mmCIF file of C-alpha atoms and ligand atoms in Angstrom:
data_model
loop_
_atom_site.group_PDB
_atom_site.id
_atom_site.type_symbol
_atom_site.label_atom_id
_atom_site.label_comp_id
_atom_site.label_asym_id
_atom_site.label_seq_id
_atom_site.Cartn_x
_atom_site.Cartn_y
_atom_site.Cartn_z
ATOM 1 C CA UNK T 140 -15.994 12.189 22.771
ATOM 2 C CA UNK T 141 -15.025 15.565 21.245
ATOM 3 C CA UNK T 142 -13.987 15.679 17.568
ATOM 4 C CA UNK T 143 -10.382 14.699 16.805
ATOM 5 C CA UNK T 144 -9.378 18.167 15.582
ATOM 6 C CA UNK T 145 -10.538 19.767 18.859
ATOM 7 C CA UNK T 146 -8.682 17.127 20.883
ATOM 8 C CA UNK T 147 -5.491 17.718 18.880
ATOM 9 C CA UNK T 148 -5.777 21.500 19.322
ATOM 10 C CA UNK T 149 -6.197 21.088 23.067
ATOM 11 C CA UNK T 150 -3.247 18.675 23.296
ATOM 12 C CA UNK T 151 -0.999 21.058 21.326
ATOM 13 C CA UNK T 152 -2.128 24.086 23.380
ATOM 14 C CA UNK T 153 -1.192 22.245 26.579
ATOM 15 C CA UNK T 154 1.989 20.473 25.490
ATOM 16 C CA UNK T 155 3.284 22.279 22.388
ATOM 17 C CA UNK T 156 3.582 21.372 18.683
ATOM 18 C CA UNK T 157 3.722 17.707 17.646
ATOM 19 C CA UNK T 158 5.798 16.042 14.887
ATOM 20 C CA UNK T 159 3.868 15.674 11.626
ATOM 21 C CA UNK T 160 4.035 11.847 11.795
ATOM 22 C CA UNK T 161 2.249 11.962 15.154
ATOM 23 C CA UNK T 162 -0.491 14.134 13.652
ATOM 24 C CA UNK T 163 -0.789 11.825 10.610
ATOM 25 C CA UNK T 164 -0.994 8.719 12.812
ATOM 26 C CA UNK T 165 -3.847 10.314 14.800
ATOM 27 C CA UNK T 166 -5.662 11.443 11.627
ATOM 28 C CA UNK T 167 -5.494 7.960 10.094
ATOM 29 C CA UNK T 168 -5.565 5.623 13.093
ATOM 30 C CA UNK T 169 -7.155 7.392 16.104
ATOM 31 C CA UNK T 170 -9.279 4.620 17.698
ATOM 32 C CA UNK T 171 -12.405 6.840 17.698
ATOM 33 C CA UNK T 172 -12.064 9.143 14.705
ATOM 34 C CA UNK T 173 -9.144 7.920 12.555
ATOM 35 C CA UNK T 174 -9.814 7.838 8.812
ATOM 36 C CA UNK T 175 -9.084 4.099 8.646
ATOM 37 C CA UNK T 176 -10.235 3.107 12.111
ATOM 38 C CA UNK T 177 -13.651 4.807 12.139
ATOM 39 C CA UNK T 178 -16.670 2.904 10.858
ATOM 40 C CA UNK T 179 -16.595 3.108 7.040
ATOM 41 C CA UNK T 180 -14.824 0.763 4.623
ATOM 42 C CA UNK T 181 -12.656 3.150 2.587
ATOM 43 C CA UNK T 182 -11.178 1.250 -0.351
ATOM 44 C CA UNK T 183 -14.390 0.369 -2.186
ATOM 45 C CA UNK T 184 -16.301 1.821 -5.157
ATOM 46 C CA UNK T 185 -18.551 3.820 -2.794
ATOM 47 C CA UNK T 186 -15.570 4.849 -0.616
ATOM 48 C CA UNK T 187 -12.753 7.358 -1.012
ATOM 49 C CA UNK T 188 -10.291 5.783 -3.421
ATOM 50 C CA UNK T 189 -10.218 2.945 -5.917
ATOM 51 C CA UNK T 190 -7.312 0.525 -5.947
ATOM 52 C CA UNK T 191 -6.191 -2.109 -8.485
ATOM 53 C CA UNK T 192 -7.962 -5.019 -6.734
ATOM 54 C CA UNK T 193 -11.145 -2.949 -6.495
ATOM 55 C CA UNK T 194 -10.917 -2.180 -10.227
ATOM 56 C CA UNK T 195 -10.522 -5.801 -11.338
ATOM 57 C CA UNK T 196 -10.496 -9.327 -9.868
ATOM 58 C CA UNK T 197 -7.806 -10.104 -12.456
ATOM 59 C CA UNK T 198 -5.346 -8.189 -10.263
ATOM 60 C CA UNK T 199 -5.589 -10.776 -7.460
ATOM 61 C CA UNK T 200 -5.939 -13.544 -10.061
ATOM 62 C CA UNK T 201 -2.667 -12.483 -11.711
ATOM 63 C CA UNK T 202 -0.852 -12.116 -8.376
ATOM 64 C CA UNK T 203 -1.815 -15.744 -7.667
ATOM 65 C CA UNK T 204 0.646 -16.702 -10.406
ATOM 66 C CA UNK T 205 3.341 -14.639 -8.646
ATOM 67 C CA UNK T 206 2.645 -16.378 -5.326
ATOM 68 C CA UNK T 207 2.688 -19.835 -6.970
ATOM 69 C CA UNK T 208 6.050 -19.064 -8.602
ATOM 70 C CA UNK T 209 7.580 -17.750 -5.374
ATOM 71 C CA UNK T 210 6.346 -20.748 -3.390
ATOM 72 C CA UNK T 211 7.592 -23.235 -5.961
ATOM 73 C CA UNK T 212 11.001 -21.534 -5.670
ATOM 74 C CA UNK T 213 10.794 -22.406 -1.952
ATOM 75 C CA UNK T 214 9.813 -25.989 -2.895
ATOM 76 C CA UNK T 215 6.219 -25.790 -1.722
ATOM 77 C CA UNK T 216 4.417 -28.062 -4.219
ATOM 78 C CA UNK T 217 1.171 -27.003 -5.884
ATOM 79 C CA UNK T 218 -1.908 -29.256 -5.694
ATOM 80 C CA UNK T 219 -1.072 -30.531 -9.198
ATOM 81 C CA UNK T 220 2.380 -31.559 -7.982
ATOM 82 C CA UNK T 221 0.996 -33.729 -5.227
ATOM 83 C CA UNK T 222 0.262 -31.394 -2.302
ATOM 84 C CA UNK T 223 -3.176 -31.788 -0.823
ATOM 85 C CA UNK T 224 -4.958 -28.553 0.043
ATOM 86 C CA UNK T 225 -4.879 -29.524 3.714
ATOM 87 C CA UNK T 226 -1.492 -31.236 3.474
ATOM 88 C CA UNK T 227 0.786 -28.233 3.758
ATOM 89 C CA UNK T 228 -1.577 -26.008 5.745
ATOM 90 C CA UNK T 229 -0.714 -25.076 9.317
ATOM 91 C CA UNK T 230 2.513 -23.794 10.764
ATOM 92 C CA UNK T 231 4.656 -26.097 8.582
ATOM 93 C CA UNK T 232 3.083 -24.893 5.348
ATOM 94 C CA UNK T 233 3.456 -21.831 3.196
ATOM 95 C CA UNK T 234 2.029 -18.572 4.494
ATOM 96 C CA UNK T 235 0.319 -15.918 2.458
ATOM 97 C CA UNK T 236 -0.228 -12.653 4.335
ATOM 98 C CA UNK T 237 -1.827 -9.515 2.977
ATOM 99 C CA UNK T 238 -1.199 -6.378 5.019
ATOM 100 C CA UNK T 239 -3.747 -3.580 4.620
ATOM 101 C CA UNK T 240 -6.074 -6.068 2.943
ATOM 102 C CA UNK T 241 -9.093 -3.711 2.858
ATOM 103 C CA UNK T 242 -12.306 -5.369 1.705
ATOM 104 C CA UNK T 243 -10.529 -8.578 0.628
ATOM 105 C CA UNK T 244 -10.846 -7.756 -3.068
ATOM 106 C CA UNK T 245 -7.270 -8.901 -3.703
ATOM 107 C CA UNK T 246 -7.279 -11.974 -1.472
ATOM 108 C CA UNK T 247 -10.582 -13.392 -2.752
ATOM 109 C CA UNK T 248 -9.629 -13.919 -6.422
ATOM 110 C CA UNK T 249 -6.047 -14.712 -5.440
ATOM 111 C CA UNK T 250 -7.067 -17.563 -3.152
ATOM 112 C CA UNK T 251 -9.503 -19.023 -5.673
ATOM 113 C CA UNK T 252 -6.854 -18.956 -8.450
ATOM 114 C CA UNK T 253 -3.853 -20.067 -6.386
ATOM 115 C CA UNK T 254 -2.592 -23.591 -7.047
ATOM 116 C CA UNK T 255 -0.356 -23.945 -3.984
ATOM 117 C CA UNK T 256 -2.061 -24.619 -0.658
ATOM 118 C CA UNK T 257 -1.404 -21.786 1.796
ATOM 119 C CA UNK T 258 -2.185 -20.688 5.283
ATOM 120 C CA UNK T 259 -3.764 -17.300 4.488
ATOM 121 C CA UNK T 260 -3.759 -14.337 6.871
ATOM 122 C CA UNK T 261 -4.656 -10.657 6.740
ATOM 123 C CA UNK T 262 -3.371 -7.724 8.788
ATOM 124 C CA UNK T 263 -5.765 -4.782 8.843
ATOM 125 C CA UNK T 264 -5.972 -1.591 10.897
ATOM 126 C CA UNK T 265 -9.626 -0.947 10.056
ATOM 127 C CA UNK T 266 -12.285 -2.759 12.151
ATOM 128 C CA UNK T 267 -14.851 -2.689 9.297
ATOM 129 C CA UNK T 268 -12.294 -4.131 6.872
ATOM 130 C CA UNK T 269 -11.414 -6.810 9.456
ATOM 131 C CA UNK T 270 -15.080 -7.733 9.625
ATOM 132 C CA UNK T 271 -15.266 -8.091 5.826
ATOM 133 C CA UNK T 272 -12.056 -10.178 5.812
ATOM 134 C CA UNK T 273 -13.485 -12.454 8.524
ATOM 135 C CA UNK T 274 -15.874 -13.743 5.856
ATOM 136 C CA UNK T 275 -12.975 -14.856 3.642
ATOM 137 C CA UNK T 276 -10.332 -16.184 6.038
ATOM 138 C CA UNK T 277 -10.362 -18.768 8.841
ATOM 139 C CA UNK T 278 -11.178 -17.587 12.375
ATOM 140 C CA UNK T 279 -8.194 -15.957 14.065
ATOM 141 C CA UNK T 280 -6.407 -15.247 10.769
ATOM 142 C CA UNK T 281 -7.447 -11.590 10.547
ATOM 143 C CA UNK T 282 -5.279 -9.515 12.865
ATOM 144 C CA UNK T 283 -4.670 -5.837 13.585
ATOM 145 C CA UNK T 284 -0.906 -5.631 13.565
ATOM 146 C CA UNK T 285 2.157 -7.375 12.109
ATOM 147 C CA UNK T 286 3.080 -8.271 15.713
ATOM 148 C CA UNK T 287 -0.059 -10.429 15.940
ATOM 149 C CA UNK T 288 1.191 -12.796 13.222
ATOM 150 C CA UNK T 289 3.056 -16.031 14.011
ATOM 151 C CA UNK T 290 6.631 -15.068 14.801
ATOM 152 C CA UNK T 291 8.364 -16.735 11.835
ATOM 153 C CA UNK T 292 7.081 -18.314 8.669
ATOM 154 C CA UNK T 293 7.999 -19.023 5.063
ATOM 155 C CA UNK T 294 5.871 -17.603 2.300
ATOM 156 C CA UNK T 295 4.713 -14.342 0.775
ATOM 157 C CA UNK T 296 3.620 -11.022 2.280
ATOM 158 C CA UNK T 297 1.689 -8.618 0.033
ATOM 159 C CA UNK T 298 1.095 -4.905 0.672
ATOM 160 C CA UNK T 299 -0.842 -3.069 -2.035
ATOM 161 C CA UNK T 300 -1.231 0.678 -1.425
ATOM 162 C CA UNK T 301 -0.251 0.432 2.232
ATOM 163 C CA UNK T 302 3.110 2.173 2.489
ATOM 164 C CA UNK T 303 1.849 5.472 1.016
ATOM 165 C CA UNK T 304 -0.311 5.802 4.159
ATOM 166 C CA UNK T 305 2.363 5.188 6.767
ATOM 167 C CA UNK T 306 3.041 8.352 8.810
ATOM 168 C CA UNK T 307 5.776 10.661 7.500
ATOM 169 C CA UNK T 308 7.849 13.479 8.990
ATOM 170 C CA UNK T 309 8.145 16.689 6.944
ATOM 171 C CA UNK T 310 11.579 18.083 6.099
ATOM 172 C CA UNK T 311 12.088 21.371 4.266
ATOM 173 C CA UNK T 312 15.307 22.225 2.454
ATOM 174 C CA UNK T 313 16.946 25.329 3.950
ATOM 175 C CA UNK T 314 20.211 26.444 2.347
ATOM 176 C CA UNK T 315 22.493 23.432 2.531
ATOM 177 C CA UNK T 316 20.616 21.869 5.439
ATOM 178 C CA UNK T 317 17.100 20.992 6.554
ATOM 179 C CA UNK T 318 14.390 22.228 8.882
ATOM 180 C CA UNK T 319 11.301 20.334 9.937
ATOM 181 C CA UNK T 320 7.612 21.188 9.988
ATOM 182 C CA UNK T 321 5.611 20.139 13.045
ATOM 183 C CA UNK T 322 1.947 20.760 13.749
ATOM 184 C CA UNK T 323 1.053 23.739 15.949
ATOM 185 C CA UNK T 324 -2.014 25.873 16.649
ATOM 186 C CA UNK T 325 -2.796 29.365 15.433
ATOM 187 C CA UNK T 326 -6.113 31.075 16.211
ATOM 188 C CA UNK T 327 -8.594 28.178 16.110
ATOM 189 C CA UNK T 328 -6.763 26.081 13.494
ATOM 190 C CA UNK T 329 -3.864 23.688 13.025
ATOM 191 C CA UNK T 330 -0.800 25.052 11.208
ATOM 192 C CA UNK T 331 2.644 23.816 10.188
ATOM 193 C CA UNK T 332 5.385 25.372 12.295
ATOM 194 C CA UNK T 333 9.132 25.365 11.543
ATOM 195 C CA UNK T 334 11.341 23.570 14.078
ATOM 196 C CA UNK T 335 14.929 22.410 14.159
ATOM 197 C CA UNK T 336 15.347 19.122 12.306
ATOM 198 C CA UNK T 337 15.722 15.917 14.357
ATOM 199 C CA UNK T 338 18.946 14.034 13.495
ATOM 200 C CA UNK T 339 17.217 10.912 12.085
ATOM 201 C CA UNK T 340 14.888 13.041 9.948
ATOM 202 C CA UNK T 341 17.746 15.169 8.580
ATOM 203 C CA UNK T 342 19.805 12.064 7.888
ATOM 204 C CA UNK T 343 16.998 10.385 5.902
ATOM 205 C CA UNK T 344 16.312 13.608 3.945
ATOM 206 C CA UNK T 345 20.015 13.937 3.140
ATOM 207 C CA UNK T 346 20.203 10.353 1.834
ATOM 208 C CA UNK T 347 16.929 10.100 -0.062
ATOM 209 C CA UNK T 348 15.607 13.663 -0.521
ATOM 210 C CA UNK T 349 18.267 15.314 -2.664
ATOM 211 C CA UNK T 350 18.501 17.260 -4.855
ATOM 212 C CA UNK T 351 15.795 19.557 -3.477
ATOM 213 C CA UNK T 352 15.304 23.282 -4.143
ATOM 214 C CA UNK T 353 15.507 25.791 -1.288
ATOM 215 C CA UNK T 354 12.134 25.598 0.497
ATOM 216 C CA UNK T 355 11.333 22.246 -1.164
ATOM 217 C CA UNK T 356 9.337 19.698 0.831
ATOM 218 C CA UNK T 357 10.446 16.103 1.415
ATOM 219 C CA UNK T 358 8.281 13.517 3.158
ATOM 220 C CA UNK T 359 10.597 11.511 5.387
ATOM 221 C CA UNK T 360 9.434 7.910 5.263
ATOM 222 C CA UNK T 361 11.052 6.314 8.288
ATOM 223 C CA UNK T 362 7.878 4.379 9.175
ATOM 224 C CA UNK T 363 7.798 2.696 5.745
ATOM 225 C CA UNK T 364 11.365 1.458 6.308
ATOM 226 C CA UNK T 365 10.459 0.255 9.809
ATOM 227 C CA UNK T 366 7.453 -1.598 8.371
ATOM 228 C CA UNK T 367 9.675 -3.348 5.827
ATOM 229 C CA UNK T 368 12.169 -4.323 8.510
ATOM 230 C CA UNK T 369 9.399 -5.698 10.768
ATOM 231 C CA UNK T 370 7.905 -7.668 7.854
ATOM 232 C CA UNK T 371 11.316 -9.057 6.881
ATOM 233 C CA UNK T 372 11.922 -10.228 10.459
ATOM 234 C CA UNK T 373 8.892 -12.506 10.209
ATOM 235 C CA UNK T 374 9.972 -14.177 6.964
ATOM 236 C CA UNK T 375 12.204 -17.203 7.321
ATOM 237 C CA UNK T 376 12.303 -17.603 3.536
ATOM 238 C CA UNK T 377 10.097 -16.040 0.906
ATOM 239 C CA UNK T 378 9.107 -12.730 -0.603
ATOM 240 C CA UNK T 379 7.542 -9.411 0.310
ATOM 241 C CA UNK T 380 5.622 -7.757 -2.517
ATOM 242 C CA UNK T 381 5.088 -4.007 -2.179
ATOM 243 C CA UNK T 382 2.965 -2.217 -4.773
ATOM 244 C CA UNK T 383 2.302 1.496 -4.589
ATOM 245 C CA UNK T 384 2.545 4.861 -6.291
ATOM 246 C CA UNK T 385 5.919 6.539 -6.013
ATOM 247 C CA UNK T 386 9.290 6.334 -7.691
ATOM 248 C CA UNK T 387 13.029 6.267 -7.132
ATOM 249 C CA UNK T 388 14.619 9.105 -5.127
ATOM 250 C CA UNK T 389 16.121 10.362 -8.379
ATOM 251 C CA UNK T 390 12.836 10.471 -10.282
ATOM 252 C CA UNK T 391 11.024 12.132 -7.373
ATOM 253 C CA UNK T 392 13.209 15.238 -7.764
ATOM 254 C CA UNK T 393 10.556 17.346 -9.546
ATOM 255 C CA UNK T 394 8.032 16.480 -6.835
ATOM 256 C CA UNK T 395 10.202 18.098 -4.156
ATOM 257 C CA UNK T 396 9.107 21.662 -4.874
ATOM 258 C CA UNK T 397 5.658 21.298 -3.313
ATOM 259 C CA UNK T 398 6.106 17.772 -1.975
ATOM 260 C CA UNK T 399 3.680 14.910 -2.592
ATOM 261 C CA UNK T 400 1.671 15.065 0.642
ATOM 262 C CA UNK T 401 -2.039 15.144 -0.253
ATOM 263 C CA UNK T 402 -5.480 13.975 0.801
ATOM 264 C CA UNK T 403 -8.245 12.059 -0.955
ATOM 265 C CA UNK T 404 -11.926 12.029 -0.293
ATOM 266 C CA UNK T 405 -14.693 10.500 -2.399
ATOM 267 C CA UNK T 406 -12.221 9.739 -5.225
ATOM 268 C CA UNK T 407 -10.981 13.359 -5.491
ATOM 269 C CA UNK T 408 -8.085 15.344 -4.101
ATOM 270 C CA UNK T 409 -9.241 16.680 -0.738
ATOM 271 C CA UNK T 410 -8.420 19.667 1.513
ATOM 272 C CA UNK T 411 -5.050 20.367 3.187
ATOM 273 C CA UNK T 412 -4.151 17.465 5.520
ATOM 274 C CA UNK T 413 -4.435 19.736 8.585
ATOM 275 C CA UNK T 414 -7.956 20.946 7.761
ATOM 276 C CA UNK T 415 -10.096 17.906 8.520
ATOM 277 C CA UNK T 416 -8.094 15.224 10.362
ATOM 278 C CA UNK T 417 -9.880 11.874 10.317
ATOM 279 C CA UNK T 418 -12.123 12.876 7.413
ATOM 280 C CA UNK T 419 -9.663 12.332 4.559
ATOM 281 C CA UNK T 420 -7.043 9.853 3.456
ATOM 282 C CA UNK T 421 -3.510 11.298 3.855
ATOM 283 C CA UNK T 422 -0.941 9.919 1.468
ATOM 284 C CA UNK T 423 2.485 10.474 -0.123
ATOM 285 C CA UNK T 424 4.437 9.082 -3.065
ATOM 286 C CA UNK T 425 6.596 6.222 -1.818
ATOM 287 C CA UNK T 426 10.353 6.709 -2.083
ATOM 288 C CA UNK T 427 11.350 3.269 -3.405
ATOM 289 C CA UNK T 428 15.094 3.970 -3.240
ATOM 290 C CA UNK T 429 14.828 4.188 0.548
ATOM 291 C CA UNK T 430 13.029 0.816 0.661
ATOM 292 C CA UNK T 431 15.493 -0.826 -1.713
ATOM 293 C CA UNK T 432 18.356 0.482 0.406
ATOM 294 C CA UNK T 433 16.712 -0.789 3.596
ATOM 295 C CA UNK T 434 16.072 -4.255 2.109
ATOM 296 C CA UNK T 435 19.597 -4.548 0.718
ATOM 297 C CA UNK T 436 21.032 -3.448 4.087
ATOM 298 C CA UNK T 437 19.136 -6.313 5.725
ATOM 299 C CA UNK T 438 20.627 -8.850 3.309
ATOM 300 C CA UNK T 439 17.580 -9.317 1.075
ATOM 301 C CA UNK T 440 17.596 -9.258 -2.718
ATOM 302 C CA UNK T 441 15.306 -6.871 -4.595
ATOM 303 C CA UNK T 442 13.499 -6.630 -7.898
ATOM 304 C CA UNK T 443 11.938 -3.279 -8.864
ATOM 305 C CA UNK T 444 9.434 -2.909 -11.725
ATOM 306 C CA UNK T 445 6.473 -0.984 -13.079
ATOM 307 C CA UNK T 446 3.039 -2.541 -12.426
ATOM 308 C CA UNK T 447 2.230 -2.832 -16.171
ATOM 309 C CA UNK T 448 5.447 -4.797 -16.864
ATOM 310 C CA UNK T 449 5.047 -6.914 -13.757
ATOM 311 C CA UNK T 450 1.460 -7.948 -14.536
ATOM 312 C CA UNK T 451 2.263 -8.499 -18.208
ATOM 313 C CA UNK T 452 5.120 -10.812 -17.290
ATOM 314 C CA UNK T 453 2.740 -12.799 -15.112
ATOM 315 C CA UNK T 454 0.473 -13.402 -18.115
ATOM 316 C CA UNK T 455 -2.200 -10.707 -17.862
ATOM 317 C CA UNK T 456 -1.995 -9.781 -21.570
ATOM 318 C CA UNK T 457 -2.504 -13.438 -22.601
ATOM 319 C CA UNK T 458 -5.503 -13.611 -20.271
ATOM 320 C CA UNK T 459 -6.879 -10.486 -21.971
ATOM 321 C CA UNK T 460 -6.555 -12.003 -25.433
ATOM 322 C CA UNK T 461 -8.366 -15.119 -24.225
ATOM 323 C CA UNK T 462 -11.156 -12.828 -23.055
ATOM 324 C CA UNK T 463 -11.170 -11.085 -26.439
ATOM 325 C CA UNK T 464 -11.683 -14.439 -28.222
ATOM 326 C CA UNK T 465 -14.360 -15.403 -25.718
ATOM 327 C CA UNK T 466 -16.089 -12.077 -26.385
ATOM 328 C CA UNK T 467 -16.003 -12.661 -30.171
ATOM 329 C CA UNK T 468 -17.455 -16.157 -29.747
ATOM 330 C CA UNK T 469 -20.234 -14.790 -27.566
ATOM 331 C CA UNK T 470 -20.904 -12.008 -30.114
ATOM 332 C CA UNK T 471 -21.589 -14.692 -32.758
ATOM 333 C CA UNK T 472 -23.968 -16.964 -30.927
ATOM 334 C CA UNK T 473 -23.856 -16.337 -27.155
ATOM 335 C CA UNK T 474 -25.742 -14.654 -24.366
ATOM 336 C CA UNK T 475 -25.405 -10.811 -24.713
ATOM 337 C CA UNK T 476 -25.255 -10.356 -20.928
ATOM 338 C CA UNK T 477 -22.434 -12.875 -20.705
ATOM 339 C CA UNK T 478 -20.648 -11.044 -23.520
ATOM 340 C CA UNK T 479 -20.919 -7.737 -21.630
ATOM 341 C CA UNK T 480 -19.490 -9.379 -18.512
ATOM 342 C CA UNK T 481 -16.504 -10.702 -20.454
ATOM 343 C CA UNK T 482 -15.986 -7.308 -22.081
ATOM 344 C CA UNK T 483 -15.978 -5.462 -18.748
ATOM 345 C CA UNK T 484 -13.517 -7.985 -17.319
ATOM 346 C CA UNK T 485 -11.233 -7.220 -20.267
ATOM 347 C CA UNK T 486 -11.574 -3.425 -20.069
ATOM 348 C CA UNK T 487 -10.995 -3.460 -16.298
ATOM 349 C CA UNK T 488 -7.782 -5.392 -16.920
ATOM 350 C CA UNK T 489 -6.733 -2.696 -19.408
ATOM 351 C CA UNK T 490 -7.094 -0.159 -16.585
ATOM 352 C CA UNK T 491 -4.596 -2.150 -14.495
ATOM 353 C CA UNK T 492 -2.045 -1.775 -17.301
ATOM 354 C CA UNK T 493 -2.708 1.853 -18.234
ATOM 355 C CA UNK T 494 0.775 3.374 -18.592
ATOM 356 C CA UNK T 495 -0.206 6.722 -17.016
ATOM 357 C CA UNK T 496 -2.609 5.231 -14.474
ATOM 358 C CA UNK T 497 -2.347 2.064 -12.408
ATOM 359 C CA UNK T 498 0.231 0.624 -14.808
ATOM 360 C CA UNK T 499 2.578 3.411 -13.677
ATOM 361 C CA UNK T 500 2.545 2.131 -10.080
ATOM 362 C CA UNK T 501 5.768 0.603 -8.835
ATOM 363 C CA UNK T 502 6.383 -2.960 -7.689
ATOM 364 C CA UNK T 503 9.109 -3.993 -5.285
ATOM 365 C CA UNK T 504 9.806 -7.666 -4.627
ATOM 366 C CA UNK T 505 12.056 -8.267 -1.641
ATOM 367 C CA UNK T 506 13.300 -11.851 -1.387
ATOM 368 C CA UNK T 507 14.908 -13.678 1.527
ATOM 369 C CA UNK T 508 16.534 -17.092 1.426
ATOM 370 C CA UNK T 509 17.712 -18.505 4.690
HETATM 371 C C1 LIG Q 15 -5.432 2.330 0.401
HETATM 372 S S1 LIG Q 15 -6.176 1.044 1.309
HETATM 373 C C2 LIG Q 15 -5.743 -0.354 0.311
HETATM 374 C C3 LIG Q 15 -6.598 -1.551 0.574
HETATM 375 C C4 LIG Q 15 -6.230 -2.770 -0.263
HETATM 376 N N1 LIG Q 15 -4.851 -3.163 -0.098
HETATM 377 C C5 LIG Q 15 -6.510 -2.491 -1.725
HETATM 378 O O1 LIG Q 15 -5.552 -2.415 -2.476
HETATM 379 O O2 LIG Q 15 -7.684 -2.339 -2.077
HETATM 380 C C6 LIG Q 15 -5.091 0.896 2.673
HETATM 381 C C7 LIG Q 15 -5.575 -0.168 3.631
HETATM 382 O O3 LIG Q 15 -4.556 -0.379 4.581
HETATM 383 C C8 LIG Q 15 -5.111 -0.368 5.881
HETATM 384 N N2 LIG Q 15 -4.041 0.130 6.725
HETATM 385 C C9 LIG Q 15 -3.544 1.376 6.754
HETATM 386 N N3 LIG Q 15 -2.511 1.422 7.603
HETATM 387 C C10 LIG Q 15 -2.332 0.171 8.092
HETATM 388 C C11 LIG Q 15 -1.408 -0.402 8.992
HETATM 389 N N4 LIG Q 15 -0.456 0.338 9.571
HETATM 390 N N5 LIG Q 15 -1.506 -1.721 9.260
HETATM 391 C C12 LIG Q 15 -2.473 -2.478 8.678
HETATM 392 N N6 LIG Q 15 -3.386 -1.971 7.825
HETATM 393 C C13 LIG Q 15 -3.309 -0.667 7.537
HETATM 394 C C14 LIG Q 15 -6.303 0.558 5.796
HETATM 395 O O4 LIG Q 15 -7.244 0.310 6.781
HETATM 396 C C15 LIG Q 15 -6.818 0.240 4.392
HETATM 397 O O5 LIG Q 15 -7.735 -0.814 4.409
#
């Protein structure tokens, strides 16, 4: 098959410019050449970006505490409280679903630390990631789409660094209104072309993209809201945990001059998103106000935090001091290799809490009680 960029150029030449979200969906999820759907596993040390669970197993280990707390709130007993590991499994038991689970680096330590028995599932767009997850989860529990999950369940859904990848439309502030940028063709390349704004895009930009300077770019995140709504529909009672980079609509103001749309490749900022579709990650800063608004509108309650505070509250700092003591003991009379292992576990955990790095990520907990 011809390269994705050539196919897109031909499609646009024949049928006209396409909305940016359609371009982004093709670049990330085209069955042949999409960044996530082509062969490689992306979220690993040798891949294109490094996420919290890839930095440290203590990320998943700490989130286990969150899941235990949420499930005890729903009266699912932990093993210590009398549940047998098999006892609550199955459709009657608590569900734990990770969406965009990548290599399984979050699920693995989470499931080994978790005290409450769960029926664990993963939703993953990438075939190579699904293969890796097949080694961790029971047969049939690794699916491609939210729609492939059981229709209703109680439990927890986790999405770490998923929503920043969901396709966005591009709105540009023009006077006291908005225009949109679609993807067209000029000479042999793809270019952004101005078009009249679609009503739903203008409406979202007006609600969550102001104030913006004239010519400022706003990524319109309708797909992220639709994802949250679809996830909420599945949950009878429980919580959805969204962790990502981004901020409130108010705090994103300064990022509306150039916008936050960018690409990553091999751990560095990559070329313009239109240059090499399928070859780079395409991502934006998540507008958490829009998600909070969506969740509240659907009757859910929300809690919004920074990642450093969230992990600290779940006991990560105490775990780090335990490691520090362990390291000191090993320095006195232990195995030096073991000591180095303990030290790297501790320094990796520090990375998760770094106030200008991963610690600055945002955490949204959306809870439903029915
Ligand atoms: C940035 S990676 C994060 C992986 C993992 N959550 C982590 O933190 O290491 C995003 C992951 O989400 C998957 N993904 C992207 N869009 C998806 C979608 N619409 N549904 C399910 N998975 C998706 C990608 O294949 C990729 O594995």
